[in-house]
Tab-separated table of C-alpha atoms and ligand atoms in Angstrom:
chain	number	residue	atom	x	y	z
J	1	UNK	CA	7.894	32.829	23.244
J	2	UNK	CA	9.074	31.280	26.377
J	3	UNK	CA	12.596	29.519	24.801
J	4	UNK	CA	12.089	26.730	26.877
J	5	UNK	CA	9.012	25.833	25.062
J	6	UNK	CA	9.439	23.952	21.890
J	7	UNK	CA	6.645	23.994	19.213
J	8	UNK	CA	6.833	20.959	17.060
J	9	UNK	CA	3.964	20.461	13.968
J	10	UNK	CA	3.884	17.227	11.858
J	11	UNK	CA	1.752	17.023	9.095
J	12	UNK	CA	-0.168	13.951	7.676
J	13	UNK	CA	0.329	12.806	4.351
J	14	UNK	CA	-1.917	11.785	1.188
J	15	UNK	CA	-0.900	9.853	-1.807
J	16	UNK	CA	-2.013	10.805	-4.957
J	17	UNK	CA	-0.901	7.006	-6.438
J	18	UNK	CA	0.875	3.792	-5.888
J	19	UNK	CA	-0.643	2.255	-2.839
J	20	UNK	CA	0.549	-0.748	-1.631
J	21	UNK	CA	3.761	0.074	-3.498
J	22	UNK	CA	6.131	0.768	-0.680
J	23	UNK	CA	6.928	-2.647	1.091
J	24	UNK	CA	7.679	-3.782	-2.374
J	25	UNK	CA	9.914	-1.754	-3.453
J	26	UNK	CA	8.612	-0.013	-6.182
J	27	UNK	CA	7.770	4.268	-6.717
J	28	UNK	CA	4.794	5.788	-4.520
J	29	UNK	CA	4.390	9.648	-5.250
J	30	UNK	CA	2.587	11.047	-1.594
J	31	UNK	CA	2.555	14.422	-0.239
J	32	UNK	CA	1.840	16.185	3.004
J	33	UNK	CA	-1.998	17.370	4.261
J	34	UNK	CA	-1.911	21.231	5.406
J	35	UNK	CA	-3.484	19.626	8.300
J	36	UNK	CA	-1.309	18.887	10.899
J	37	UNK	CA	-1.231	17.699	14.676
J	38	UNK	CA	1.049	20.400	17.389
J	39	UNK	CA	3.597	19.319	20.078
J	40	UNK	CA	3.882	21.574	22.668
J	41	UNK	CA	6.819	20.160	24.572
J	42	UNK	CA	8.510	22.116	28.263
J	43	UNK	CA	10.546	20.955	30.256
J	44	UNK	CA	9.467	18.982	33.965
J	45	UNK	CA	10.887	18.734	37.283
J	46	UNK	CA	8.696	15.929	37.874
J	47	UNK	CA	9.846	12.224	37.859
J	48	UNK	CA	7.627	11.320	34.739
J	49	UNK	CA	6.801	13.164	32.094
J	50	UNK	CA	3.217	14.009	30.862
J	51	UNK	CA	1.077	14.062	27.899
J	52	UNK	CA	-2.111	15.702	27.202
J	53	UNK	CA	-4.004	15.310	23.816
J	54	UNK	CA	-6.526	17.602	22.912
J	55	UNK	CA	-7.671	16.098	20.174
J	56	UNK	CA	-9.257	12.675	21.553
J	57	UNK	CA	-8.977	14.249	25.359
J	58	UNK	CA	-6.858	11.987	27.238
J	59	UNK	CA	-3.588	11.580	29.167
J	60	UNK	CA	-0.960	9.551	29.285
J	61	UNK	CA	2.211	9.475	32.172
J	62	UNK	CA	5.482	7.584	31.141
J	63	UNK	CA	8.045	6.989	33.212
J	64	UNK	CA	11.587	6.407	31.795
J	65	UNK	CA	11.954	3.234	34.373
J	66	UNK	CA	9.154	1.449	33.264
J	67	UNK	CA	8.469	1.662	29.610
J	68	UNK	CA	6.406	-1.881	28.882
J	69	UNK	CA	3.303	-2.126	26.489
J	70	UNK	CA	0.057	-0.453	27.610
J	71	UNK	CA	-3.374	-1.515	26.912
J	72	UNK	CA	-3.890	2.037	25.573
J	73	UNK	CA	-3.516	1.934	21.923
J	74	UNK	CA	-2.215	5.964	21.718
J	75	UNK	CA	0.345	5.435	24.336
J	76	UNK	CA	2.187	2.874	22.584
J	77	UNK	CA	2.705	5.178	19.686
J	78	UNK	CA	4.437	7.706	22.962
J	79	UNK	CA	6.063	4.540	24.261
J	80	UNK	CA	7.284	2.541	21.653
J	81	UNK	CA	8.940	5.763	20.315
J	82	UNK	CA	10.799	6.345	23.353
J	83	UNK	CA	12.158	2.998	23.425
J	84	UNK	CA	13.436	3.690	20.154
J	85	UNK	CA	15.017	6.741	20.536
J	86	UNK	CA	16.447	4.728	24.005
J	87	UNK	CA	17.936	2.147	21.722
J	88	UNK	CA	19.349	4.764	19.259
J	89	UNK	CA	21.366	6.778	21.764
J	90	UNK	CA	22.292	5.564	25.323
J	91	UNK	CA	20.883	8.610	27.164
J	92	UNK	CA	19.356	9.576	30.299
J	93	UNK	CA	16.063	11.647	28.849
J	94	UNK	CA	14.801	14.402	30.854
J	95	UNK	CA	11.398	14.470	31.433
J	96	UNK	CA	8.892	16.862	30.094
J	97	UNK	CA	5.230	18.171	29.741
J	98	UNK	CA	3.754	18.138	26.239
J	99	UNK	CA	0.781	19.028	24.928
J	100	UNK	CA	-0.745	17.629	21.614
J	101	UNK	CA	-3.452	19.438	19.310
J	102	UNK	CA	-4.076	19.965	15.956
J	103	UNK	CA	-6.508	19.371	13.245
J	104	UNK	CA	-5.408	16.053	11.355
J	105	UNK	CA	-8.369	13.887	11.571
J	106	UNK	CA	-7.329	10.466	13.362
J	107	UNK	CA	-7.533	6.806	11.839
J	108	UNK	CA	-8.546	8.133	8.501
J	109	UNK	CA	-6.024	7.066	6.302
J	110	UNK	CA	-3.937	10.114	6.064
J	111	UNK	CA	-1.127	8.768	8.389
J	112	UNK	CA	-1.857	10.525	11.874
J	113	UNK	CA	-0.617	7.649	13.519
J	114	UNK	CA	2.870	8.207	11.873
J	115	UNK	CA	2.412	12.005	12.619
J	116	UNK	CA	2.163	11.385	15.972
J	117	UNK	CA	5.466	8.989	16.209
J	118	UNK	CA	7.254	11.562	13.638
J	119	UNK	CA	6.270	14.669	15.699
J	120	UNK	CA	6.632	13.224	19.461
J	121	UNK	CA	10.291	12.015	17.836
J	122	UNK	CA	11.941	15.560	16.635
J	123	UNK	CA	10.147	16.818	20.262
J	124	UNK	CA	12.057	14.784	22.255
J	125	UNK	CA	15.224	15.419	19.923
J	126	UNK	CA	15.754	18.572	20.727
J	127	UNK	CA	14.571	18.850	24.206
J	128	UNK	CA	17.406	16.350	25.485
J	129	UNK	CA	19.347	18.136	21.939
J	130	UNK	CA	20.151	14.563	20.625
J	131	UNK	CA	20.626	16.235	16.979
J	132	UNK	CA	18.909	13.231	14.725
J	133	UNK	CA	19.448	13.604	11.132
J	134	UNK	CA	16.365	12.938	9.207
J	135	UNK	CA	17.150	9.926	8.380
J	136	UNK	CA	17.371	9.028	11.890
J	137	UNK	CA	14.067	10.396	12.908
J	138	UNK	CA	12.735	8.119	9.789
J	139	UNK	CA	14.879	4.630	11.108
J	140	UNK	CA	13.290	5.321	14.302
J	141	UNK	CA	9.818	6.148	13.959
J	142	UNK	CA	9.791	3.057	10.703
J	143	UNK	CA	11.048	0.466	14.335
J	144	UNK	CA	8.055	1.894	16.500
J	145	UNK	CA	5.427	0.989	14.235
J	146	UNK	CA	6.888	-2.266	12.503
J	147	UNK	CA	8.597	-3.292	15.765
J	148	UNK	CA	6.540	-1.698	18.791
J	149	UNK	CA	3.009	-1.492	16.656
J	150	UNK	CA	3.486	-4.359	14.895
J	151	UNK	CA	2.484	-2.794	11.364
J	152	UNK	CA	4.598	-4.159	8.572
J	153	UNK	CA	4.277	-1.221	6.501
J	154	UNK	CA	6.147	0.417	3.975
J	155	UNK	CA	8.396	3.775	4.186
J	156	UNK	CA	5.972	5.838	2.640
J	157	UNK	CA	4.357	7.806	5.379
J	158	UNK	CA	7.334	8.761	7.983
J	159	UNK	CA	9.473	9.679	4.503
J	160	UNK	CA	6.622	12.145	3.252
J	161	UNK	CA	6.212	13.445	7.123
J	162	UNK	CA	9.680	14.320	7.832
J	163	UNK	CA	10.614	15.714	4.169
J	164	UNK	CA	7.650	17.088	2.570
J	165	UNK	CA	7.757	20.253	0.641
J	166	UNK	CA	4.988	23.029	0.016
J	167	UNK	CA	3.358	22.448	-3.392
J	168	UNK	CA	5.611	19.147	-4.107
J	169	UNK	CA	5.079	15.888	-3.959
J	170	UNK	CA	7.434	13.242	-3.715
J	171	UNK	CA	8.621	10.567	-6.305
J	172	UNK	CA	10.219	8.032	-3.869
J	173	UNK	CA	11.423	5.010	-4.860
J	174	UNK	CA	11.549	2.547	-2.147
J	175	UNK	CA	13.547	0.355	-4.103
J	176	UNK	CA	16.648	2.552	-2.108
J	177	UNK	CA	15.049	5.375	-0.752
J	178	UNK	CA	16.126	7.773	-2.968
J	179	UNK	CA	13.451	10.655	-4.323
J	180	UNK	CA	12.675	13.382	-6.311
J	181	UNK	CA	10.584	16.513	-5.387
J	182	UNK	CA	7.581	16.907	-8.403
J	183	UNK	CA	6.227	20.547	-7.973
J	184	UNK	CA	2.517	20.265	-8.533
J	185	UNK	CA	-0.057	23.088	-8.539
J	186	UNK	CA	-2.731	21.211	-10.374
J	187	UNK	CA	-4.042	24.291	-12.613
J	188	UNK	CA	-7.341	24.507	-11.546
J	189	UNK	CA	-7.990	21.266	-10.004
J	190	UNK	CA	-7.957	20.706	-5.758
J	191	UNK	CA	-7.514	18.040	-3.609
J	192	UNK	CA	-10.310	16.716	-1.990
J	193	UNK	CA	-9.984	14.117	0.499
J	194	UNK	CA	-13.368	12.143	1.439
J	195	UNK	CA	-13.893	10.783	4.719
J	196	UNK	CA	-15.740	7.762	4.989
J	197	UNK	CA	-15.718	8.068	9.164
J	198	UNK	CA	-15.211	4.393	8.704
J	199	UNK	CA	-12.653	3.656	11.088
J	200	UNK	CA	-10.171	1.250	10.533
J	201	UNK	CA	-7.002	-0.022	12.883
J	202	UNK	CA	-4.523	-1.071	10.317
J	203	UNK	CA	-2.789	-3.613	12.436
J	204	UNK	CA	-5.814	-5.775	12.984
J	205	UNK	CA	-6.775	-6.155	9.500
J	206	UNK	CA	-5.502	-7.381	6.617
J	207	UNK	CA	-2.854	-5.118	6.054
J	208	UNK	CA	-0.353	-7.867	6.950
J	209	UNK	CA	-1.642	-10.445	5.203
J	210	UNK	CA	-1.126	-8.642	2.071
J	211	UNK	CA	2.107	-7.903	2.890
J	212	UNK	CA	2.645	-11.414	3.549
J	213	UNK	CA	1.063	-12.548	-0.294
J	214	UNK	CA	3.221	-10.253	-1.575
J	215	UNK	CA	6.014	-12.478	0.060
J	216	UNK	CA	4.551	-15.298	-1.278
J	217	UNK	CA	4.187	-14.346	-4.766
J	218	UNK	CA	8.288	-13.380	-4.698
J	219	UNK	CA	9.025	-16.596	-2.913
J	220	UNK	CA	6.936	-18.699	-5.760
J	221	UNK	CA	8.951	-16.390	-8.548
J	222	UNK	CA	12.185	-16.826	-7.565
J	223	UNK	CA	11.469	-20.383	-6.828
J	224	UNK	CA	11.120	-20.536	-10.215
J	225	UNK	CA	14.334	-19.297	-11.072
J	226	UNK	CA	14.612	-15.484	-10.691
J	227	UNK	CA	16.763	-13.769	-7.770
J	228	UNK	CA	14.760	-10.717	-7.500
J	229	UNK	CA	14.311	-8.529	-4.000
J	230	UNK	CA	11.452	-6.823	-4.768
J	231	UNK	CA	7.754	-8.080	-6.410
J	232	UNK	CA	8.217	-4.876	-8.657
J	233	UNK	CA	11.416	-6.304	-10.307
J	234	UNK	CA	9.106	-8.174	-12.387
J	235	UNK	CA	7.416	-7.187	-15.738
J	236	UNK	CA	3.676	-8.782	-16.398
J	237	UNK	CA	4.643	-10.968	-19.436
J	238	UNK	CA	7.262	-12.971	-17.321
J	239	UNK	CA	4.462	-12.988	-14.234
J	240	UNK	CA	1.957	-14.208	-17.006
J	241	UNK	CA	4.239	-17.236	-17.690
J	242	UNK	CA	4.326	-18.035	-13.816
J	243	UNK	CA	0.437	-17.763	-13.666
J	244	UNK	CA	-0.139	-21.378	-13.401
J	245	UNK	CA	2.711	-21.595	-10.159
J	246	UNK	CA	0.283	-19.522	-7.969
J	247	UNK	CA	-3.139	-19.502	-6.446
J	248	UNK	CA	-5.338	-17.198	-8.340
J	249	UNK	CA	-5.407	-14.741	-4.860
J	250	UNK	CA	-1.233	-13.746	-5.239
J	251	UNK	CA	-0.972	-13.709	-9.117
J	252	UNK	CA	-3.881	-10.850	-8.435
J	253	UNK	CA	-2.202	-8.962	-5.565
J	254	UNK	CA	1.121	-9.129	-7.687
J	255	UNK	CA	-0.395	-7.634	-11.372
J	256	UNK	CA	-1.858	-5.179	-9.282
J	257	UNK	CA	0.979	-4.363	-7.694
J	258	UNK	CA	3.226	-4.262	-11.075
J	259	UNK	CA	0.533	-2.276	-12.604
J	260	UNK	CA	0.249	0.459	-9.770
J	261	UNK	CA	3.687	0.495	-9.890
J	262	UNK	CA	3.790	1.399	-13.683
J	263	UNK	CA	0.904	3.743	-13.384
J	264	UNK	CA	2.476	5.538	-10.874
J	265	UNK	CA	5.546	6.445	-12.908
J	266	UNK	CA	3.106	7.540	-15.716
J	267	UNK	CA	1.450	9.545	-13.625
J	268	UNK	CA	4.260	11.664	-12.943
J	269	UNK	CA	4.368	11.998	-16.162
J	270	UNK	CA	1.326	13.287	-17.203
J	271	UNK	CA	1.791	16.020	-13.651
J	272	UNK	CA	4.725	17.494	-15.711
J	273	UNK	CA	2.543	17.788	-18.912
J	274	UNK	CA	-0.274	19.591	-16.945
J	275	UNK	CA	-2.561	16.406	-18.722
J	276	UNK	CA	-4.384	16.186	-15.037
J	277	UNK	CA	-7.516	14.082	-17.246
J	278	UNK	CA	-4.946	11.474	-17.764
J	279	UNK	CA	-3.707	11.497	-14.540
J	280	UNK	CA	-7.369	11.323	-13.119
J	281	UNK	CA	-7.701	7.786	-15.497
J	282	UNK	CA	-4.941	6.596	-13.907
J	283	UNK	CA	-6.143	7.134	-10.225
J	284	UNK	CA	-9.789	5.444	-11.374
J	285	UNK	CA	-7.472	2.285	-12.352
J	286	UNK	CA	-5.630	2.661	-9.547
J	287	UNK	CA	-9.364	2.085	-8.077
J	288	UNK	CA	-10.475	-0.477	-9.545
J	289	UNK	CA	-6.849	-2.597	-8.832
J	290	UNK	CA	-7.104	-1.880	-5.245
J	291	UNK	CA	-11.014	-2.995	-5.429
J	292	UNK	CA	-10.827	-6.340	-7.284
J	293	UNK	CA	-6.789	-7.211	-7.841
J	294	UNK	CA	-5.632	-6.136	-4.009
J	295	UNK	CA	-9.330	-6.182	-2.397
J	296	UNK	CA	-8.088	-3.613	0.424
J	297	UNK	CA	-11.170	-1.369	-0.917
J	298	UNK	CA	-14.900	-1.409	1.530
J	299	UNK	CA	-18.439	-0.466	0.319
J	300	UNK	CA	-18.299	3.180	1.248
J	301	UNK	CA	-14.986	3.460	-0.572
J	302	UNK	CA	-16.211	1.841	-3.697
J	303	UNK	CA	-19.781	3.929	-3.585
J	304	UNK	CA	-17.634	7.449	-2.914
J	305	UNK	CA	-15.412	6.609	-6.307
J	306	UNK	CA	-18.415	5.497	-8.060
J	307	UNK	CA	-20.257	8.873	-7.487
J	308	UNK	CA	-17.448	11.079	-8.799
J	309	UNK	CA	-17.821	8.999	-12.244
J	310	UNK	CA	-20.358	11.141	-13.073
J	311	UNK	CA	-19.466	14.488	-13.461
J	312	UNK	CA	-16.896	15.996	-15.819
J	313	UNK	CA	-15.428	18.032	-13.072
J	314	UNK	CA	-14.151	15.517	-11.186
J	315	UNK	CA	-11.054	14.069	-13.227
J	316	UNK	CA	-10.198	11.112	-10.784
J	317	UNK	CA	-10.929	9.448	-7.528
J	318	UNK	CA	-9.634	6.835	-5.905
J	319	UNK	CA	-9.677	4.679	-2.369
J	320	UNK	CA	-6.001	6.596	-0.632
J	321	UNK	CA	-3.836	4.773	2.480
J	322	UNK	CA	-4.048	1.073	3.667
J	323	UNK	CA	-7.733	0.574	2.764
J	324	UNK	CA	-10.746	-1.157	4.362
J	325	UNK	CA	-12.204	2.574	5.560
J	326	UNK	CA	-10.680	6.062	5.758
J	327	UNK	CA	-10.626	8.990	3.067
J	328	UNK	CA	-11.165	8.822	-0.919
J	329	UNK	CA	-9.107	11.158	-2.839
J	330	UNK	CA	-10.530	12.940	-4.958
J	331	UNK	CA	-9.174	15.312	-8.397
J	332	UNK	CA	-11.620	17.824	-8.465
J	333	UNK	CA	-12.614	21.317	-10.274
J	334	UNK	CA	-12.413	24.395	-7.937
J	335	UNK	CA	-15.577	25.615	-9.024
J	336	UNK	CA	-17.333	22.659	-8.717
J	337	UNK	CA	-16.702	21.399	-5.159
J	338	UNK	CA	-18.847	22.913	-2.561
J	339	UNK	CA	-21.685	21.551	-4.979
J	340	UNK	CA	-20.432	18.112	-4.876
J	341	UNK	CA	-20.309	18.093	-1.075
J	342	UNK	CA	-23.498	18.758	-0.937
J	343	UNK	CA	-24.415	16.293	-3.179
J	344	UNK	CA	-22.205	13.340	-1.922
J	345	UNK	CA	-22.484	14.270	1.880
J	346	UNK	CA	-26.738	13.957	1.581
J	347	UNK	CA	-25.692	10.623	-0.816
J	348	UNK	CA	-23.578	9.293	1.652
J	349	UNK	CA	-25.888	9.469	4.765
J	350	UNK	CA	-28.697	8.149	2.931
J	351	UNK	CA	-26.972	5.168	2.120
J	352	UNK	CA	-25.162	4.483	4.833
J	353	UNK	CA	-26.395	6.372	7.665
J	354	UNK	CA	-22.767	7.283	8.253
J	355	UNK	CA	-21.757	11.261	8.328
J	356	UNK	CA	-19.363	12.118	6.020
J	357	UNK	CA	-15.827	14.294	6.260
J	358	UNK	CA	-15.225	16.263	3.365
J	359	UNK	CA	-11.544	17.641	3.697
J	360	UNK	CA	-9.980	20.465	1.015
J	361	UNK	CA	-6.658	20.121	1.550
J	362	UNK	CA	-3.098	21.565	-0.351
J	363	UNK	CA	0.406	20.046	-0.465
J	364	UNK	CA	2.242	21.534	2.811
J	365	UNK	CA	5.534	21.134	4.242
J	366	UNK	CA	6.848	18.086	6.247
J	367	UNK	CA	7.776	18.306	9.930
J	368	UNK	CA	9.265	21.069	11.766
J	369	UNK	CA	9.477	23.065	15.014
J	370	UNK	CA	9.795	26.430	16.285
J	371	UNK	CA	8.220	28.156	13.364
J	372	UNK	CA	11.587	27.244	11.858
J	373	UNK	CA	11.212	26.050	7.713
U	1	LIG	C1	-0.333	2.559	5.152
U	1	LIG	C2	1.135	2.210	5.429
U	1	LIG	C3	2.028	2.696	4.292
U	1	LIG	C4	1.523	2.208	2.934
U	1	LIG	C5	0.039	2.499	2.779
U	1	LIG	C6	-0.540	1.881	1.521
U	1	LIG	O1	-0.513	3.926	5.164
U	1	LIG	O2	1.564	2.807	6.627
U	1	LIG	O3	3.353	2.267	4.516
U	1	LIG	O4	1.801	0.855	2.746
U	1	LIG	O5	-0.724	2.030	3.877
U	1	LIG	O6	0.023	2.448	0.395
């Protein structure tokens, strides 16, 4: 391989529970996709630098000298994470080619906008050698989408990009950051990820404003006399007793997000006692929270988890990401699951005139480049 030539591939991520969990500061317990999007990144003589993506077949020219907002939605992920890595070390960059494929399905709720920042991030790293730690790479790519993109998301995706393991997922508490790796081979039971091809842009919807209840429903808490950080630092009984303090919209979004939080713990649980039917329980309730308690959930989600309920082979399913469109996830028997598609893909059209994705996907590893582990 030509050494000048760096190979970068950055993986998306699912979560098998505790949505909504990471701005809050409680545990989440994602993964990586084996699906991943690849950087090709040289080195240019030219005065800008050049991007080609595959994938959605389009361009995009930055130059260092001029690195304001475009109109493009894509090139703000390329742009904002330059400015970053600008702020972060006091450089001059030297411009490059890079080329982007890959097979991570876009705005599907398996992070590939994250991927993208995470990826383009370690490319330009060690092109200009700039040596970021992880944890850099994570600060950086977390400013570009809160800052640049204006999501006011949690940790959850960038953390699970840049440190995923093969076969693991990973308990992270977002209380601190801190995590553990959970090995999980599910015995016989796969990962299958549903798309709805409903797409969704996460920063025009109502992402924020749950975000923003969850706020809320700490503010109106410690109002009443706690000092906590984080909605998770309360138990339901003393949220019960402030029930009356809040409009009947945040006391929802805040048992749901106590619950999740609890059920995601459990969950890990149950992975280490191979009880996967228990697990699957916990990802229908997980379901049902983000349906009626969080309302992030849309009528294709809902009628995809309400399918699975009825065979024995599938042991959960629930709506996985930010919500209002993207994939399902789905806990599923090997031997039953080219029969389901079949059965849910014809189910799906016919309701909604809508093609569906069906994606079998394993636990993979988090970024890297170079064919390097
Ligand atoms: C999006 C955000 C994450 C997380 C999930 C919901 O993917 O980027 O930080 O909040 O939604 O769990």
């Amino acid at each position: 391989m030509d050494s000048s030539r760096i190979i970068v591939k950055s993986p998306g991520r699912i979560n098998l529970i505790g949505e909504h969990i990471d701005y809050n500061g409680g545990y989440v317990l994602p993964g990586a996709t084996d699906l991943i999007i690849e950087f090709t990144f040289s080195n240019s003589k030219k005065n800008f630098s050049e991007i080609f993506s595959s994938t959605i077949n389009k361009e995009c020219k930055i130059e260092f000298s001029n690195l304001s907002k475009s109109k493009i939605k894509w090139e703000n992920y390329l742009i904002g994470s330059i400015v970053s890595i600008l702020k972060k070390r006091k450089v001059e960059l030297k411009n490059f080619t890079c080329r982007i494929d890959g097979n991570l399905p876009i705005g599907s709720g398996i992070s590939s906008s994250s991927s993208l920042i995470c990826g383009f991030i370690k490319g330009i790293d060690i092109l200009n050698d700039l040596s970021f730690s992880n944890d850099e790479i994570l600060s950086i790519s977390r400013e570009v989408e809160y800052d640049f993109i204006g999501l006011k998301g949690g940790i959850m995706d960038q953390y699970t990009i840049i440190n995923a393991k093969k076969n693991n997922l990973i308990l992270l508490n977002t209380k601190d950051n801190t995590s553990k790796y959970i090995e999980s081979n599910l015995g016989e039971y796969k990962i299958l990820l549903l798309n709805t091809n409903k797409e969704h842009d996460l920063s025009n919807s109502a992402y924020n404003d749950r975000v923003n209840e969850c706020n809320k429903a700490l503010q109106i808490i410690n109002e009443a006399g706690f000092d906590f950080k984080y909605l998770t630092q309360i138990n339901i009984e003393q949220l019960i007793q402030l029930k009356n303090k809040m409009p009947q919209y945040i006391f929802s979004r805040a048992i749901y997000v106590i619950e999740e939080n609890l059920r995601t713990l459990k969950s890990v649980e149950y992975l280490k006692n191979c009880d996967y039917k228990s697990l699957g329980n916990l990802m229908y309730l997980s379901h049902d929270g983000l349906k009626n308690l969080y309302q992030v959930s849309c009528e294709e989600l809902d009628f995809l988890v309400d399918q699975t309920k009825s065979y024995d082979e599938i042991l959960g399913a629930r709506m996985m990401g930010g919500g209002f469109g993207g994939c399902s996830i789905n806990l599923i028997h090997s031997d039953f699951i080219d029969a389901f598609i079949n059965e849910i893909r014809d189910n799906y059209y016919k309701k909604f005139s809508i093609h569906l994705s069906p994606i079998l996907t394993s636990l993979g590893k988090g970024l890297r480049f170079n064919n390097k582990e």
